JSON list of C-alpha atoms in Angstrom, two decimals:
[
{"chain": "A", "resi": 270, "resn": "VAL", "atom": "CA", "xyz": [17.37, -4.23, -20.41]},
{"chain": "A", "resi": 271, "resn": "GLN", "atom": "CA", "xyz": [15.13, -3.67, -17.40]},
{"chain": "A", "resi": 272, "resn": "THR", "atom": "CA", "xyz": [15.74, -0.70, -15.19]},
{"chain": "A", "resi": 273, "resn": "CYS", "atom": "CA", "xyz": [14.80, 0.31, -11.66]},
{"chain": "A", "resi": 274, "resn": "PRO", "atom": "CA", "xyz": [11.36, 1.92, -11.47]},
{"chain": "A", "resi": 275, "resn": "SER", "atom": "CA", "xyz": [11.36, 5.66, -11.11]},
{"chain": "A", "resi": 276, "resn": "VAL", "atom": "CA", "xyz": [10.62, 7.20, -7.72]},
{"chain": "A", "resi": 277, "resn": "GLY", "atom": "CA", "xyz": [7.74, 9.07, -9.19]},
{"chain": "A", "resi": 278, "resn": "SER", "atom": "CA", "xyz": [6.03, 5.84, -10.22]},
{"chain": "A", "resi": 279, "resn": "PHE", "atom": "CA", "xyz": [5.26, 4.93, -6.50]},
{"chain": "A", "resi": 280, "resn": "ASP", "atom": "CA", "xyz": [1.74, 5.95, -5.36]},
{"chain": "A", "resi": 281, "resn": "ALA", "atom": "CA", "xyz": [1.67, 5.65, -1.59]},
{"chain": "A", "resi": 282, "resn": "LYS", "atom": "CA", "xyz": [-2.12, 5.99, -1.23]},
{"chain": "A", "resi": 283, "resn": "LYS", "atom": "CA", "xyz": [-2.77, 3.35, -3.86]},
{"chain": "A", "resi": 284, "resn": "GLU", "atom": "CA", "xyz": [-0.45, 0.95, -2.17]},
{"chain": "A", "resi": 285, "resn": "LEU", "atom": "CA", "xyz": [-1.84, 1.72, 1.22]},
{"chain": "A", "resi": 286, "resn": "LYS", "atom": "CA", "xyz": [-5.32, 0.84, -0.11]},
{"chain": "A", "resi": 287, "resn": "ARG", "atom": "CA", "xyz": [-4.04, -2.50, -1.49]},
{"chain": "A", "resi": 288, "resn": "VAL", "atom": "CA", "xyz": [-2.67, -3.44, 2.02]},
{"chain": "A", "resi": 289, "resn": "LEU", "atom": "CA", "xyz": [-5.87, -2.34, 3.79]},
{"chain": "A", "resi": 290, "resn": "ARG", "atom": "CA", "xyz": [-8.15, -4.49, 1.46]},
{"chain": "A", "resi": 291, "resn": "GLY", "atom": "CA", "xyz": [-6.02, -7.61, 1.98]},
{"chain": "A", "resi": 292, "resn": "ASP", "atom": "CA", "xyz": [-4.43, -7.93, -1.55]},
{"chain": "A", "resi": 293, "resn": "HIS", "atom": "CA", "xyz": [-1.11, -9.11, -0.02]},
{"chain": "A", "resi": 294, "resn": "LEU", "atom": "CA", "xyz": [-2.79, -12.01, 1.91]},
{"chain": "A", "resi": 295, "resn": "PRO", "atom": "CA", "xyz": [-2.47, -15.52, 0.63]},
{"chain": "A", "resi": 296, "resn": "GLU", "atom": "CA", "xyz": [-5.61, -17.17, -0.75]},
{"chain": "A", "resi": 297, "resn": "ASN", "atom": "CA", "xyz": [-6.03, -19.51, 2.15]},
{"chain": "A", "resi": 298, "resn": "ASP", "atom": "CA", "xyz": [-5.80, -16.76, 4.77]},
{"chain": "A", "resi": 299, "resn": "PRO", "atom": "CA", "xyz": [-9.06, -16.46, 6.71]},
{"chain": "A", "resi": 300, "resn": "ASN", "atom": "CA", "xyz": [-8.83, -12.66, 6.72]},
{"chain": "A", "resi": 301, "resn": "LYS", "atom": "CA", "xyz": [-8.61, -12.47, 2.91]},
{"chain": "A", "resi": 302, "resn": "PRO", "atom": "CA", "xyz": [-12.09, -11.24, 1.56]},
{"chain": "A", "resi": 303, "resn": "LYS", "atom": "CA", "xyz": [-13.82, -14.00, -0.46]},
{"chain": "A", "resi": 304, "resn": "GLY", "atom": "CA", "xyz": [-16.52, -13.46, -2.93]},
{"chain": "A", "resi": 305, "resn": "PHE", "atom": "CA", "xyz": [-17.88, -10.38, -4.65]},
{"chain": "A", "resi": 306, "resn": "LEU", "atom": "CA", "xyz": [-19.61, -8.78, -1.69]},
{"chain": "A", "resi": 307, "resn": "GLU", "atom": "CA", "xyz": [-16.76, -9.32, 0.78]},
{"chain": "A", "resi": 308, "resn": "GLU", "atom": "CA", "xyz": [-14.33, -7.89, -1.90]},
{"chain": "A", "resi": 309, "resn": "MET", "atom": "CA", "xyz": [-16.44, -4.86, -2.57]},
{"chain": "A", "resi": 310, "resn": "ALA", "atom": "CA", "xyz": [-16.92, -4.16, 1.11]},
{"chain": "A", "resi": 311, "resn": "ALA", "atom": "CA", "xyz": [-13.11, -4.47, 1.70]},
{"chain": "A", "resi": 312, "resn": "ARG", "atom": "CA", "xyz": [-12.52, -2.11, -1.24]},
{"chain": "A", "resi": 313, "resn": "VAL", "atom": "CA", "xyz": [-14.79, 0.56, 0.03]},
{"chain": "A", "resi": 314, "resn": "THR", "atom": "CA", "xyz": [-13.55, 0.22, 3.60]},
{"chain": "A", "resi": 315, "resn": "ALA", "atom": "CA", "xyz": [-9.96, 0.43, 2.48]},
{"chain": "A", "resi": 316, "resn": "SER", "atom": "CA", "xyz": [-10.58, 3.54, 0.30]},
{"chain": "A", "resi": 317, "resn": "VAL", "atom": "CA", "xyz": [-12.46, 5.39, 3.08]},
{"chain": "A", "resi": 318, "resn": "THR", "atom": "CA", "xyz": [-9.84, 4.41, 5.74]},
{"chain": "A", "resi": 319, "resn": "ALA", "atom": "CA", "xyz": [-6.95, 5.44, 3.45]},
{"chain": "A", "resi": 320, "resn": "GLU", "atom": "CA", "xyz": [-8.46, 8.75, 2.51]},
{"chain": "A", "resi": 321, "resn": "ILE", "atom": "CA", "xyz": [-9.36, 9.63, 6.21]},
{"chain": "A", "resi": 322, "resn": "ALA", "atom": "CA", "xyz": [-5.92, 8.52, 7.43]},
{"chain": "A", "resi": 323, "resn": "THR", "atom": "CA", "xyz": [-3.90, 10.39, 4.80]},
{"chain": "A", "resi": 324, "resn": "PHE", "atom": "CA", "xyz": [-6.09, 13.56, 4.65]},
{"chain": "A", "resi": 325, "resn": "PRO", "atom": "CA", "xyz": [-3.91, 15.39, 7.17]},
{"chain": "A", "resi": 326, "resn": "GLY", "atom": "CA", "xyz": [-0.80, 14.23, 5.40]},
{"chain": "A", "resi": 327, "resn": "TYR", "atom": "CA", "xyz": [1.74, 11.32, 5.16]},
{"chain": "A", "resi": 328, "resn": "GLU", "atom": "CA", "xyz": [5.48, 11.05, 4.71]},
{"chain": "A", "resi": 329, "resn": "VAL", "atom": "CA", "xyz": [7.16, 9.01, 1.94]},
{"chain": "A", "resi": 330, "resn": "GLU", "atom": "CA", "xyz": [10.91, 8.22, 2.11]},
{"chain": "A", "resi": 331, "resn": "MET", "atom": "CA", "xyz": [12.50, 6.49, -0.86]},
{"chain": "A", "resi": 332, "resn": "THR", "atom": "CA", "xyz": [15.80, 4.60, -0.35]},
{"chain": "A", "resi": 333, "resn": "SER", "atom": "CA", "xyz": [17.73, 3.34, -3.33]},
{"chain": "A", "resi": 334, "resn": "LEU", "atom": "CA", "xyz": [19.07, -0.16, -3.40]},
{"chain": "A", "resi": 335, "resn": "GLY", "atom": "CA", "xyz": [22.05, 0.67, -5.55]},
{"chain": "A", "resi": 336, "resn": "GLY", "atom": "CA", "xyz": [19.96, 1.27, -8.70]},
{"chain": "A", "resi": 337, "resn": "ALA", "atom": "CA", "xyz": [18.44, -2.26, -8.52]},
{"chain": "A", "resi": 338, "resn": "GLY", "atom": "CA", "xyz": [15.22, -1.12, -6.71]},
{"chain": "A", "resi": 339, "resn": "TRP", "atom": "CA", "xyz": [13.80, 1.03, -4.14]},
{"chain": "A", "resi": 340, "resn": "ILE", "atom": "CA", "xyz": [12.50, 0.73, -0.54]},
{"chain": "A", "resi": 341, "resn": "ALA", "atom": "CA", "xyz": [9.56, 3.01, 0.19]},
{"chain": "A", "resi": 342, "resn": "ASP", "atom": "CA", "xyz": [8.84, 3.89, 3.79]},
{"chain": "A", "resi": 343, "resn": "VAL", "atom": "CA", "xyz": [5.45, 5.45, 4.25]},
{"chain": "A", "resi": 344, "resn": "ARG", "atom": "CA", "xyz": [4.41, 6.95, 7.60]},
{"chain": "A", "resi": 345, "resn": "VAL", "atom": "CA", "xyz": [0.87, 7.88, 8.30]},
{"chain": "A", "resi": 346, "resn": "PRO", "atom": "CA", "xyz": [0.98, 9.79, 11.67]},
{"chain": "A", "resi": 347, "resn": "THR", "atom": "CA", "xyz": [-2.81, 9.98, 12.20]},
{"chain": "A", "resi": 348, "resn": "ALA", "atom": "CA", "xyz": [-3.11, 6.20, 11.91]},
{"chain": "A", "resi": 349, "resn": "GLN", "atom": "CA", "xyz": [0.07, 5.75, 13.90]},
{"chain": "A", "resi": 350, "resn": "SER", "atom": "CA", "xyz": [1.34, 3.30, 11.20]},
{"chain": "A", "resi": 351, "resn": "GLN", "atom": "CA", "xyz": [4.45, 2.76, 9.09]},
{"chain": "A", "resi": 352, "resn": "CYS", "atom": "CA", "xyz": [4.60, 0.56, 6.09]},
{"chain": "A", "resi": 353, "resn": "TYR", "atom": "CA", "xyz": [7.43, -0.52, 3.85]},
{"chain": "A", "resi": 354, "resn": "TRP", "atom": "CA", "xyz": [7.35, -1.51, 0.06]},
{"chain": "A", "resi": 355, "resn": "VAL", "atom": "CA", "xyz": [10.30, -2.97, -1.97]},
{"chain": "A", "resi": 356, "resn": "GLY", "atom": "CA", "xyz": [10.21, -2.36, -5.73]},
{"chain": "A", "resi": 357, "resn": "ALA", "atom": "CA", "xyz": [12.72, -3.81, -8.13]},
{"chain": "A", "resi": 358, "resn": "PHE", "atom": "CA", "xyz": [13.09, -4.06, -11.91]}
]
């Protein structure tokens, strides 16, 4: 039996870094890093950007989807951004 992931298993900084380095983009997207050097540059840029943006703090609000999953709302005031993640099973 699969269960909903725990709230504590969500790592906002880690997920923010994934978004910043383009992991969510489809393979044919022109903005997705291609090749070793572009991927490393994107990884370093995402890490530095995420650390600087979240250094003063960030807010995470978790909303349950009736036990079937979670919606994470992450607000980063210094970067004036808001991101959402949906996690299920």
